[in-house]
mmCIF file of C-alpha atoms in Angstrom:
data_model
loop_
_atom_site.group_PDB
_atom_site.id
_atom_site.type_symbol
_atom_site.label_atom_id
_atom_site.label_comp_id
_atom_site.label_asym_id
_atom_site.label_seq_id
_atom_site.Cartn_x
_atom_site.Cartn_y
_atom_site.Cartn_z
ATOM 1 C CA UNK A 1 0.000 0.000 0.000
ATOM 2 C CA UNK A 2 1.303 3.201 -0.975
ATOM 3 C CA UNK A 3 0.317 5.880 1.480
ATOM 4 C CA UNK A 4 2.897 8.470 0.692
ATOM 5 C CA UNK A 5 1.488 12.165 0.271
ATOM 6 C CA UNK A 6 3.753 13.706 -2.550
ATOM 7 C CA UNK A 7 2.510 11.896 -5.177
ATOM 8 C CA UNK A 8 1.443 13.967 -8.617
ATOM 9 C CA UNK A 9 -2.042 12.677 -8.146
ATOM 10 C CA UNK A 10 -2.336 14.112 -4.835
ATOM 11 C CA UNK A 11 -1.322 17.552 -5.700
ATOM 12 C CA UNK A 12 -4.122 18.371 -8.349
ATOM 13 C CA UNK A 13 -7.389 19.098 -5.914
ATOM 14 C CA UNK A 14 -10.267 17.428 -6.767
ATOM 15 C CA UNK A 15 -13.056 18.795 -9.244
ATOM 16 C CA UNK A 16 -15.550 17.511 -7.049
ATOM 17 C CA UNK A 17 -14.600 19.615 -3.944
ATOM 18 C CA UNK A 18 -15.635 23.054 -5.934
ATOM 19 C CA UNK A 19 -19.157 24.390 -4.895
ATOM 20 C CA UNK A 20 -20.339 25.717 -7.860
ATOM 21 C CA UNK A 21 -19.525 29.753 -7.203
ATOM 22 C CA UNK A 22 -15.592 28.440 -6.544
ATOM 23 C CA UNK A 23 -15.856 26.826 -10.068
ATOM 24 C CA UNK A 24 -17.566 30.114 -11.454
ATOM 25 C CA UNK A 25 -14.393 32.179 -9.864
ATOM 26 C CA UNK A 26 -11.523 29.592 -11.116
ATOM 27 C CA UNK A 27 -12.779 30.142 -14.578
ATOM 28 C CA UNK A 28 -12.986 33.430 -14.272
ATOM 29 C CA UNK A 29 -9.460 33.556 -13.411
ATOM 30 C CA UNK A 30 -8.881 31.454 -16.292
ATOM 31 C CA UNK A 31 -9.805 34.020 -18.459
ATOM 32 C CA UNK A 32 -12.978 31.655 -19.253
ATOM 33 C CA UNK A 33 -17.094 32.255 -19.109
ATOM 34 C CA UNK A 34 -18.659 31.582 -15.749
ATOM 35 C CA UNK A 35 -21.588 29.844 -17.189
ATOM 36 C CA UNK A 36 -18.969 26.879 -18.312
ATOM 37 C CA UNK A 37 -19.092 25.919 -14.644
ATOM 38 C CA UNK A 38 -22.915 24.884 -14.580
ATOM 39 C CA UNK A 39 -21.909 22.383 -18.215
ATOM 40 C CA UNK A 40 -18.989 21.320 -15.888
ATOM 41 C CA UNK A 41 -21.605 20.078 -12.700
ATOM 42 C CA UNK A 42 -24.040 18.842 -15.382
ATOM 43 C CA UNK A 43 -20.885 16.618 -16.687
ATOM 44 C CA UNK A 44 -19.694 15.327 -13.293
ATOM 45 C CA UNK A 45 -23.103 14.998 -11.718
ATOM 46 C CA UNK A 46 -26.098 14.177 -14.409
ATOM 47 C CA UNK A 47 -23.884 12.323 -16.844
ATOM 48 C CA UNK A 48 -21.414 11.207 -14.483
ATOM 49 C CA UNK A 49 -18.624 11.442 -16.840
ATOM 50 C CA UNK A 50 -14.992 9.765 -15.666
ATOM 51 C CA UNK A 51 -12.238 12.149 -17.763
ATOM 52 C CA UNK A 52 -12.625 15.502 -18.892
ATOM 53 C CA UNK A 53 -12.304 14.270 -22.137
ATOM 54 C CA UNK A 54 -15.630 13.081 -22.340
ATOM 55 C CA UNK A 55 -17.064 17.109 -21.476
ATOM 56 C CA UNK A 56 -17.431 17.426 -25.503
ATOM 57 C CA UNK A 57 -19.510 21.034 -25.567
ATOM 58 C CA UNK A 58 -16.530 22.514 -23.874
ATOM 59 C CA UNK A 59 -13.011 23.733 -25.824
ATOM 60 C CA UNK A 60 -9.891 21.475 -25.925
ATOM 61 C CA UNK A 61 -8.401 24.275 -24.333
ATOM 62 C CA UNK A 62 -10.742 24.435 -21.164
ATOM 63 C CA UNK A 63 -10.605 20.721 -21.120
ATOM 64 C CA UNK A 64 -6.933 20.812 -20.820
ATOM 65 C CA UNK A 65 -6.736 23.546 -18.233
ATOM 66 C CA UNK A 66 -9.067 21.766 -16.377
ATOM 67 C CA UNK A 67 -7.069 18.130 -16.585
ATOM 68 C CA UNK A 68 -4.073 20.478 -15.669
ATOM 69 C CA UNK A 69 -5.214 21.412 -12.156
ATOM 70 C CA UNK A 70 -7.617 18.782 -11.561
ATOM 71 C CA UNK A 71 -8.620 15.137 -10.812
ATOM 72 C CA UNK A 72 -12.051 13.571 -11.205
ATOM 73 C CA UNK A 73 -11.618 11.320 -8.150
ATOM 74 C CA UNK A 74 -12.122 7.575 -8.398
ATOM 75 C CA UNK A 75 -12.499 5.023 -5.958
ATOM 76 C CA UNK A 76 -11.159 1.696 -6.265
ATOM 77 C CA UNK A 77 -13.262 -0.927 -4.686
ATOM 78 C CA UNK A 78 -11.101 -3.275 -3.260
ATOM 79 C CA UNK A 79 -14.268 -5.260 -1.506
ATOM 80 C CA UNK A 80 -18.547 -5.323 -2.131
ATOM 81 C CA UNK A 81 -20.194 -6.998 0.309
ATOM 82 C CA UNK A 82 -24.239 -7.433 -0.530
ATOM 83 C CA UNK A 83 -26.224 -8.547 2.606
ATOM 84 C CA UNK A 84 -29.816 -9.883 2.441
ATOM 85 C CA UNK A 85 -31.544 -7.161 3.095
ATOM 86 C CA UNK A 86 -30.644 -5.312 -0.133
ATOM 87 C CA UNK A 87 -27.699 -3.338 1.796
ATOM 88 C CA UNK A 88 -24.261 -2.785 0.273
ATOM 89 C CA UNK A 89 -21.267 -1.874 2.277
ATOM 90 C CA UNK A 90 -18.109 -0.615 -0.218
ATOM 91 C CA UNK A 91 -14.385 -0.797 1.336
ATOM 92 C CA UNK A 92 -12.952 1.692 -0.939
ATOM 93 C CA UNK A 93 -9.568 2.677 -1.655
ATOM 94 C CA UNK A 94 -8.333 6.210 -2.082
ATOM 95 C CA UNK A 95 -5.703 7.261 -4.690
ATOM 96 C CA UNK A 96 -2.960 7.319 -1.495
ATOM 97 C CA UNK A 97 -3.719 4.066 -0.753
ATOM 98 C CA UNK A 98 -6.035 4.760 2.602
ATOM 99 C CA UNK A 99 -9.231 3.035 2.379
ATOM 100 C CA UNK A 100 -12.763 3.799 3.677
ATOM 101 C CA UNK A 101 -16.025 2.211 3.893
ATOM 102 C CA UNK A 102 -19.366 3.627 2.055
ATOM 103 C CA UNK A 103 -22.560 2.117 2.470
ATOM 104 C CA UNK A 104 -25.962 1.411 0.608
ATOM 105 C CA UNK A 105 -29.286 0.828 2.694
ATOM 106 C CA UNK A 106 -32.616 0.030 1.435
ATOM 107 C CA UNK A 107 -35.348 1.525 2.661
ATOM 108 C CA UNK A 108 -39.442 1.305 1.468
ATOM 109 C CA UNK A 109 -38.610 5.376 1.068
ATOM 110 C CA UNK A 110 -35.536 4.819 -0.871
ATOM 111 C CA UNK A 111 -31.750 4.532 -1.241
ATOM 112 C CA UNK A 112 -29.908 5.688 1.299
ATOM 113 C CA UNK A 113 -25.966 6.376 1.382
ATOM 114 C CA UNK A 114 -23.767 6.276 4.516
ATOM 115 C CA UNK A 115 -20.766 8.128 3.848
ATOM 116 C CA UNK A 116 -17.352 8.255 5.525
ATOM 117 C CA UNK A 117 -15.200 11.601 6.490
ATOM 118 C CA UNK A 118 -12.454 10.938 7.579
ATOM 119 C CA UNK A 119 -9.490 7.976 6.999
ATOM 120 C CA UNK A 120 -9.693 6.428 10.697
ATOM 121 C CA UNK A 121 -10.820 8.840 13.918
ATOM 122 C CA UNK A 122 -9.111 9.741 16.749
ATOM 123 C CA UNK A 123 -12.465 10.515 19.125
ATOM 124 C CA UNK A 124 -11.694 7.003 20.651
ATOM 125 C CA UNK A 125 -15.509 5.735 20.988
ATOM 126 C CA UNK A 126 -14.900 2.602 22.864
ATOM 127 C CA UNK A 127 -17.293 0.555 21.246
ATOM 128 C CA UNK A 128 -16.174 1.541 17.357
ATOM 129 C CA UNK A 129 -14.229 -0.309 14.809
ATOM 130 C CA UNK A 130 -13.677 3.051 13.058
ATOM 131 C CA UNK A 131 -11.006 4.674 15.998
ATOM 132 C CA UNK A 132 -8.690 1.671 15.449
ATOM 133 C CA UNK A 133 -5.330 2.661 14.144
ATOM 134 C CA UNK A 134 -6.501 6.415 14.570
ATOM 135 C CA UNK A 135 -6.774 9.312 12.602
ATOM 136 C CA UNK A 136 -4.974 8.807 9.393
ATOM 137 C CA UNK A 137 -6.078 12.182 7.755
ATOM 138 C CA UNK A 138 -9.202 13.934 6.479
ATOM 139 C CA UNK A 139 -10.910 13.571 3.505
ATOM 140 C CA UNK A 140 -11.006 16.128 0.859
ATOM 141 C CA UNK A 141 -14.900 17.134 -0.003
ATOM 142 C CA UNK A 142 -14.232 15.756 -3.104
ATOM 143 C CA UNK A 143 -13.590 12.481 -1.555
ATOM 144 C CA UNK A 144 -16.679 12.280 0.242
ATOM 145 C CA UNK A 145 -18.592 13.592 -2.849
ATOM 146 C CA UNK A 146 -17.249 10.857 -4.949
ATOM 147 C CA UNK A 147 -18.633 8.206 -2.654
ATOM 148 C CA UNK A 148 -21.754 9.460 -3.391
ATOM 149 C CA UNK A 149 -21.374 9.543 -6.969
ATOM 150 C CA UNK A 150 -19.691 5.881 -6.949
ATOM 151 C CA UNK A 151 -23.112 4.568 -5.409
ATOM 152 C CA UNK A 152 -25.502 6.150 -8.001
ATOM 153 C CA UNK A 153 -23.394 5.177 -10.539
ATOM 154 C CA UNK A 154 -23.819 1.573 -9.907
ATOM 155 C CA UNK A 155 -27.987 2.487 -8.949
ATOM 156 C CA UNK A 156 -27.686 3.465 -12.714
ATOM 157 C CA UNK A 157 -27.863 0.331 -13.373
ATOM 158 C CA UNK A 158 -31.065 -0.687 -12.350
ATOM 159 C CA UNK A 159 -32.357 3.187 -12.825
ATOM 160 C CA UNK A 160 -32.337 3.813 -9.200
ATOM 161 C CA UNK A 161 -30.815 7.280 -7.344
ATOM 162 C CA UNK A 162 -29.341 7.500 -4.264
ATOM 163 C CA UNK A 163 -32.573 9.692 -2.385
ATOM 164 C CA UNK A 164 -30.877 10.383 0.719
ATOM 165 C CA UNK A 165 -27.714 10.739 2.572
ATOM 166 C CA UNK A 166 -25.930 10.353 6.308
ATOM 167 C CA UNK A 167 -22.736 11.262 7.296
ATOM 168 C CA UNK A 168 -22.060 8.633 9.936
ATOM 169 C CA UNK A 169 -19.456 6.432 8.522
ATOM 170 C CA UNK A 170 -15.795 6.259 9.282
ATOM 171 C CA UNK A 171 -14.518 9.772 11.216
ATOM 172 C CA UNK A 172 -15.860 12.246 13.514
ATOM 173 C CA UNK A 173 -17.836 15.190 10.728
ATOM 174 C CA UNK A 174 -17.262 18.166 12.831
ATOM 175 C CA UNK A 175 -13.603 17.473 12.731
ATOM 176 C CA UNK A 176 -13.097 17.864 9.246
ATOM 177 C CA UNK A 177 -15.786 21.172 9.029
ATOM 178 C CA UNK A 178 -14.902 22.656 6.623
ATOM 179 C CA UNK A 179 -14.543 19.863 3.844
ATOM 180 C CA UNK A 180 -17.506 18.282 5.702
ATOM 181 C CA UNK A 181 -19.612 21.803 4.892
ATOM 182 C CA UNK A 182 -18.522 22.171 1.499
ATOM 183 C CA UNK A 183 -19.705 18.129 0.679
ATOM 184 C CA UNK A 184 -23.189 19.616 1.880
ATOM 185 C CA UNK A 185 -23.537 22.127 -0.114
ATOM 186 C CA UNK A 186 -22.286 20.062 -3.205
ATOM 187 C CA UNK A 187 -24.483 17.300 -2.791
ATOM 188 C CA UNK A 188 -27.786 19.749 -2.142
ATOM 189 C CA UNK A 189 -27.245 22.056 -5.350
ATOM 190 C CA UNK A 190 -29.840 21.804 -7.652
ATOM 191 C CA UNK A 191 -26.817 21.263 -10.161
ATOM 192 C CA UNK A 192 -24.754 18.656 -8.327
ATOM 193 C CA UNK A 193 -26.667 16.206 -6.907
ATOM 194 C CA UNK A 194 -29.966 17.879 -6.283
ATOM 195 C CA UNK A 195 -30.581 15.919 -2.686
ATOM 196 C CA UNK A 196 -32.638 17.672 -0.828
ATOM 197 C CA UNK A 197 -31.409 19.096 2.332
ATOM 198 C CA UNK A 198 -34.284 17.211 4.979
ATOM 199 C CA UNK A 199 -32.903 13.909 2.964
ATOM 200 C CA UNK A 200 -29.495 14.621 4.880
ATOM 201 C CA UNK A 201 -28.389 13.752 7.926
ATOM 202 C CA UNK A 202 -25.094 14.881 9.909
ATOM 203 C CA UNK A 203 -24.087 13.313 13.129
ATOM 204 C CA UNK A 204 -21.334 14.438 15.949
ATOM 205 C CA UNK A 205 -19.588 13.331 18.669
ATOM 206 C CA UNK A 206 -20.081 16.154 20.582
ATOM 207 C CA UNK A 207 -17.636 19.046 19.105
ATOM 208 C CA UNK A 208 -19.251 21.743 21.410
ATOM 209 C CA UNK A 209 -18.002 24.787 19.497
ATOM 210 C CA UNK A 210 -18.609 22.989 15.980
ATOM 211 C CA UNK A 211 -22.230 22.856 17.214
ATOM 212 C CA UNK A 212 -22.764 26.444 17.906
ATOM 213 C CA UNK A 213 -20.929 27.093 14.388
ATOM 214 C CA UNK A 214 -23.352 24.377 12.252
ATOM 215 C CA UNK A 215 -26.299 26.257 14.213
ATOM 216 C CA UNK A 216 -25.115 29.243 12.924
ATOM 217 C CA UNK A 217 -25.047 28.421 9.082
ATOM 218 C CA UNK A 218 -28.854 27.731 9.724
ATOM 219 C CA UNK A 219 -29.288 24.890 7.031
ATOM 220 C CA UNK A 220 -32.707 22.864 6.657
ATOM 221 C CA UNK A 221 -29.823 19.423 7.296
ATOM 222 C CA UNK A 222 -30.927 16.894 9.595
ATOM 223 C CA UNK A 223 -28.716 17.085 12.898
ATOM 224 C CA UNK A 224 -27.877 14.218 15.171
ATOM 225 C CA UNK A 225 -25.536 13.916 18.679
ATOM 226 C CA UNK A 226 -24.333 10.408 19.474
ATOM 227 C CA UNK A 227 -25.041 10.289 22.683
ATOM 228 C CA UNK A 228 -24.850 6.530 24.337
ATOM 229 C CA UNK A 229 -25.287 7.528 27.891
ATOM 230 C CA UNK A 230 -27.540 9.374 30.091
ATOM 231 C CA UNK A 231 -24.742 10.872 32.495
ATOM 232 C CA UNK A 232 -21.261 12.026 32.295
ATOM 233 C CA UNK A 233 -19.636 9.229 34.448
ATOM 234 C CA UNK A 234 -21.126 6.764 32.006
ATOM 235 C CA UNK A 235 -20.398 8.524 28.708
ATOM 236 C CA UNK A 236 -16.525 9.478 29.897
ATOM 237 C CA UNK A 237 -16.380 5.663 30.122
ATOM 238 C CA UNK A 238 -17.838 5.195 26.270
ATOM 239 C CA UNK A 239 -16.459 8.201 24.578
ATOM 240 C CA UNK A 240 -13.397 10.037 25.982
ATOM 241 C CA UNK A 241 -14.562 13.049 23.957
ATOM 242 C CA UNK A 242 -16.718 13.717 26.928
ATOM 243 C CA UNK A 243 -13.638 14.469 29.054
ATOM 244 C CA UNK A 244 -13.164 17.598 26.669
ATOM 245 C CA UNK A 245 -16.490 18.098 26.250
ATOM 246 C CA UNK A 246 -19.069 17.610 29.077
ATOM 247 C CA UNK A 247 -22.461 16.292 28.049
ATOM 248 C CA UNK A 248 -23.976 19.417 30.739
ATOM 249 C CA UNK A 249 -22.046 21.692 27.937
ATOM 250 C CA UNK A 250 -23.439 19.513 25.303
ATOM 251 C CA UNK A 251 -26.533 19.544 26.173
ATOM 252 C CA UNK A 252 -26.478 23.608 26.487
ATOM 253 C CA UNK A 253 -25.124 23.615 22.635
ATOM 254 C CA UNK A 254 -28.072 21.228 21.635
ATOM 255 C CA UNK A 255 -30.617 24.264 23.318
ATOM 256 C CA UNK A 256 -28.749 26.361 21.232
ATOM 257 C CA UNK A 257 -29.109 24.399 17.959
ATOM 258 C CA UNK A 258 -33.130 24.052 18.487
ATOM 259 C CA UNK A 259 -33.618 27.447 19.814
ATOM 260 C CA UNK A 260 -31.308 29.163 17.058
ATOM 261 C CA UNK A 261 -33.004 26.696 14.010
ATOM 262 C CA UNK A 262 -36.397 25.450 15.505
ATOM 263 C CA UNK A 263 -35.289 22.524 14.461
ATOM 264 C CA UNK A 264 -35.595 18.963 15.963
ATOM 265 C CA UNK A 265 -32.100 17.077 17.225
ATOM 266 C CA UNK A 266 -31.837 13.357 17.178
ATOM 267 C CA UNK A 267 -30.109 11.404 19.652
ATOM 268 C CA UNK A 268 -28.546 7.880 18.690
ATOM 269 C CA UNK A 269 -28.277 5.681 21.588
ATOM 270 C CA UNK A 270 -26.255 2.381 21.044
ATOM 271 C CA UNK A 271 -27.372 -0.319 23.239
ATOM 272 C CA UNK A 272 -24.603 -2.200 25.226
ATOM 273 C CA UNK A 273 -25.580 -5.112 27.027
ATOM 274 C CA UNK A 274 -25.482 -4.863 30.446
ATOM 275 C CA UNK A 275 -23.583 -1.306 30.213
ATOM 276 C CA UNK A 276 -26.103 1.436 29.528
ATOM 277 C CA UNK A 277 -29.381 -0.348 28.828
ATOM 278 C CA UNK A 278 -31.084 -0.626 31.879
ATOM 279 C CA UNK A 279 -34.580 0.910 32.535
ATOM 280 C CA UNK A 280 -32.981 2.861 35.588
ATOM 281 C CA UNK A 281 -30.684 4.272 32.314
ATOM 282 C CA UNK A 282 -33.844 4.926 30.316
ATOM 283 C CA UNK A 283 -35.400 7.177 33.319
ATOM 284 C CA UNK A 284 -32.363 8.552 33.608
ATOM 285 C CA UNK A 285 -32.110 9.607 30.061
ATOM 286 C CA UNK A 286 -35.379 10.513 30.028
ATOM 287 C CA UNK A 287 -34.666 13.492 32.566
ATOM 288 C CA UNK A 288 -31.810 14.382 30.308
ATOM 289 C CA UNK A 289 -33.535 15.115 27.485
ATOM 290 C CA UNK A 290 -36.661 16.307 28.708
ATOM 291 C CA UNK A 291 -38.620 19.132 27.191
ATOM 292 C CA UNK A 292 -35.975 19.106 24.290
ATOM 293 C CA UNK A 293 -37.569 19.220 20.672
ATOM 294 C CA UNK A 294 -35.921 15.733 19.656
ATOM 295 C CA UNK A 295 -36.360 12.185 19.412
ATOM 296 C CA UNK A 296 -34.049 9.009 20.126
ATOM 297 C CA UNK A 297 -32.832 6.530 17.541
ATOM 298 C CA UNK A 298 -32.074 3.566 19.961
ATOM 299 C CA UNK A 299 -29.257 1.216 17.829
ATOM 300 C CA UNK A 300 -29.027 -2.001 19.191
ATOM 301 C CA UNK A 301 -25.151 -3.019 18.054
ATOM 302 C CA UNK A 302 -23.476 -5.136 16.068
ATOM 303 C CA UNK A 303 -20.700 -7.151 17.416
ATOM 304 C CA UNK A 304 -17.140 -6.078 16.691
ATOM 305 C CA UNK A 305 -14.741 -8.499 17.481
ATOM 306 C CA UNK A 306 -11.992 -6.146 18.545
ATOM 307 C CA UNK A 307 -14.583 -4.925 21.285
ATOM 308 C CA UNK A 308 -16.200 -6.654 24.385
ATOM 309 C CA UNK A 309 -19.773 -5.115 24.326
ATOM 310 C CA UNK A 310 -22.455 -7.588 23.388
ATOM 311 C CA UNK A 311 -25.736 -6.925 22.238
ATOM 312 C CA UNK A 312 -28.980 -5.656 24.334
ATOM 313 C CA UNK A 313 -31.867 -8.721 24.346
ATOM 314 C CA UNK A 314 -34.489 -8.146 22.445
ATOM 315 C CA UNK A 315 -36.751 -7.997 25.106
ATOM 316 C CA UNK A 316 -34.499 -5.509 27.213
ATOM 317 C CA UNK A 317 -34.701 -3.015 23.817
ATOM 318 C CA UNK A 318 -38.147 -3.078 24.144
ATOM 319 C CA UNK A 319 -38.458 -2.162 27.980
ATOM 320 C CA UNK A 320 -35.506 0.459 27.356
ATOM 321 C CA UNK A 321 -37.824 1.570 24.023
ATOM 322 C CA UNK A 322 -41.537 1.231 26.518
ATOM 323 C CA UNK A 323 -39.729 3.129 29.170
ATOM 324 C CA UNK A 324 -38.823 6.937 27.122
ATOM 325 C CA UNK A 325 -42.638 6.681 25.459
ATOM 326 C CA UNK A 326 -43.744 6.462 28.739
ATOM 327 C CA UNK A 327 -42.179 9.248 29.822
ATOM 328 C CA UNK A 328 -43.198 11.129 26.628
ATOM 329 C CA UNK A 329 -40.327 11.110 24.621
ATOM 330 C CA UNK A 330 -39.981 10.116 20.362
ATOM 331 C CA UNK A 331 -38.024 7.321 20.162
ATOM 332 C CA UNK A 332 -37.841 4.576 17.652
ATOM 333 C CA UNK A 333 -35.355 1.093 17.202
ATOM 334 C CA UNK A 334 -33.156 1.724 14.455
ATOM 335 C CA UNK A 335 -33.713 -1.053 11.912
ATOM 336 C CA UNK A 336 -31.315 -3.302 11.491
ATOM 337 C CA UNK A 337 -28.869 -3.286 8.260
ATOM 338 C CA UNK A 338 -26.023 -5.835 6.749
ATOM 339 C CA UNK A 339 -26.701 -7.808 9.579
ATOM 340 C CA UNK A 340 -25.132 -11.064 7.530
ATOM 341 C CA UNK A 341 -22.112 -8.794 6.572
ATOM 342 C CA UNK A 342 -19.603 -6.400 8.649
ATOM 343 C CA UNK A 343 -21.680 -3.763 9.202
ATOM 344 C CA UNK A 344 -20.407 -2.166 12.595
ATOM 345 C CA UNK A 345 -18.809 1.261 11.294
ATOM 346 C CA UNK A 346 -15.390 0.510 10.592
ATOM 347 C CA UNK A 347 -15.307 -3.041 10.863
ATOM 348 C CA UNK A 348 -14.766 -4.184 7.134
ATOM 349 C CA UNK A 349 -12.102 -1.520 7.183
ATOM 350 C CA UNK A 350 -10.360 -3.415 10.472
ATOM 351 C CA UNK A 351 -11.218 -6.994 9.056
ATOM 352 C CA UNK A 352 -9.463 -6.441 5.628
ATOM 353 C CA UNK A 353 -6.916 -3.328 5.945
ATOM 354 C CA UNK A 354 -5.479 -4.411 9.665
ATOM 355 C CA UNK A 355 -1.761 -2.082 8.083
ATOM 356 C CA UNK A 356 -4.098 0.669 9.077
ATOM 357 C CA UNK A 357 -6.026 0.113 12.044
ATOM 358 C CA UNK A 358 -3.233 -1.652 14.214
#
């Protein structure tokens, strides 16, 4: 695996992390027409072209200029996995050699695409395949935006498109911002890949001053906290992140978020067995989050070998799930996908790539 950083490749950015006014101004610079840049986005994302050879109502000179600074980004898949459900999880490798996973879900409202940020984490979640090996770097918008666009091109296929997207794979969003903003705005732009911004989901750790900053930027974008516990002792234990930032100073951020947006915050709760799943831990939660516009997504969770947490019983799920309604709260069991293949975030990634996640 080659994962050096020099490499000619590497130095020309990639097309797909322009928003569309960036592309407007580098052809401007160019000494070329503005409007070029909406036949550009109608190339990479309605035709889905691979070269800029293939962008025929443009001149050989713009195509040249644009091969000269940069790269339509591929990804190599080095494994498919297809479970029974329908759902598709990708272990894709970058042009340095990193890889990262990208997934496919079914769902009866449509395709769903679970993209990764970041090669590796370094949040430390204690109960995630992803944090193995670390943070290796971020991922350039472009990178995440061509996971996207290597899923609909194989829903081509079979006339499909990808309807909505969550940015809960491999890596902590809020700390890679700025690339993670710029894939948002890509992806939602009536000339890139048109999906609508209540079809996308973003989820954090708990980057307390990221929070107040995505508030700020006021977009219609779905907005989750992984949360896993209902007090600090308990959550220090599952995420070290909490050390740095304490869930009372989380949860003042999340106020923030509603009151500055009006809009509603998700918490996921992953269920450990025997660890956080208790109905004394669903009363407890309940207080937490009381009188907050928001539901809970409880996850029961898939096994990762490299981890000692077992899964909730069924019947403890529901009593955890009975418990919060009782107590007037939205919450709902996350539906299980891939559970025939390795579907734990990051654990495809650990399984066949173990150079990187030692």
């Amino acid at each position: 695996m080659t994962t050096g950083t020099n490499t000619a490749l590497e130095k020309k950015k990639s097309i797909y992390s322009l928003e569309l006014h960036e592309l407007k101004e580098w052809l401007k610079e160019q000494g070329e027409k503005p409007f070029r840049a909406d036949q550009i986005f109608d190339w990479l994302y309605k035709k889905r072209v691979g070269s800029f050879e293939e962008m025929s109502n443009l001149s050989k000179s713009l195509r040249e200029k644009l091969a000269a600074h940069f790269q339509i980004t591929t990804l190599n898949t080095v494994v498919q996995q297809s479970s029974s459900d329908g759902t598709i999880k990708f272990l894709f490798e970058l042009q340095d050699g990193y890889s990262i996973e990208t997934v496919l879900m079914r769902h009866d409202y449509g395709n769903s695409v679970c993209v990764t940020t970041q090669v590796g984490c370094r949040i430390g979640c204690t109960f995630c395949a992803s944090t193995l090996g670390g943070l290796k770097r971020h991922l350039e918008a472009g990178e995440i935006v061509a996971q996207v666009v290597k899923v609909q091109k194989a829903l081509d296929e079979t006339n499909e498109r990808v309807s909505s997207v969550v940015i809960m794979g491999i890596g902590e969003p809020f700390d890679n911002y700025d690339n993670m903003l710029s894939f948002l705005k890509i992806i939602n732009h009536d000339k890139g890949l048109n999906i609508g911004a209540r079809h996308i989901t973003v989820s954090t750790s708990g980057i307390i001053p990221k929070i107040y900053q995505f508030a700020d930027e006021n977009m219609q974008i779905n907005f989750a906290i992984s949360l896993h516990a209902p007090n600090t002792e308990l959550r220090t234990r599952l995420m070290p992140i909490n050390k740095a930032y304490k869930l009372d100073d989380l949860m003042k951020a999340v106020r923030y978020y509603i009151d500055k947006t009006g809009r509603r915050v998700s918490f996921e709760y992953g269920l450990f067995g025997g660890v956080n799943d208790s109905v004394a831990h669903a009363e407890e939660l309940a207080d937490l989050i009381k009188g907050l516009k928001c539901h809970v997504n409880l996850i029961p969770v898939n096994y990762v070998p490299e981890r000692d947490y077992v899964r909730t019983p069924r019947d403890q799920i529901f009593a955890f799930e009975k418990t919060l309604k009782k107590r007037g709260i939205n919450v709902t069991i996350r539906r299980e996908h891939g559970h025939d293949i390795d579907a734990a975030c990051g654990q495809l990634r650990a399984k066949e790539r173990k150079e990187e996640t030692m």
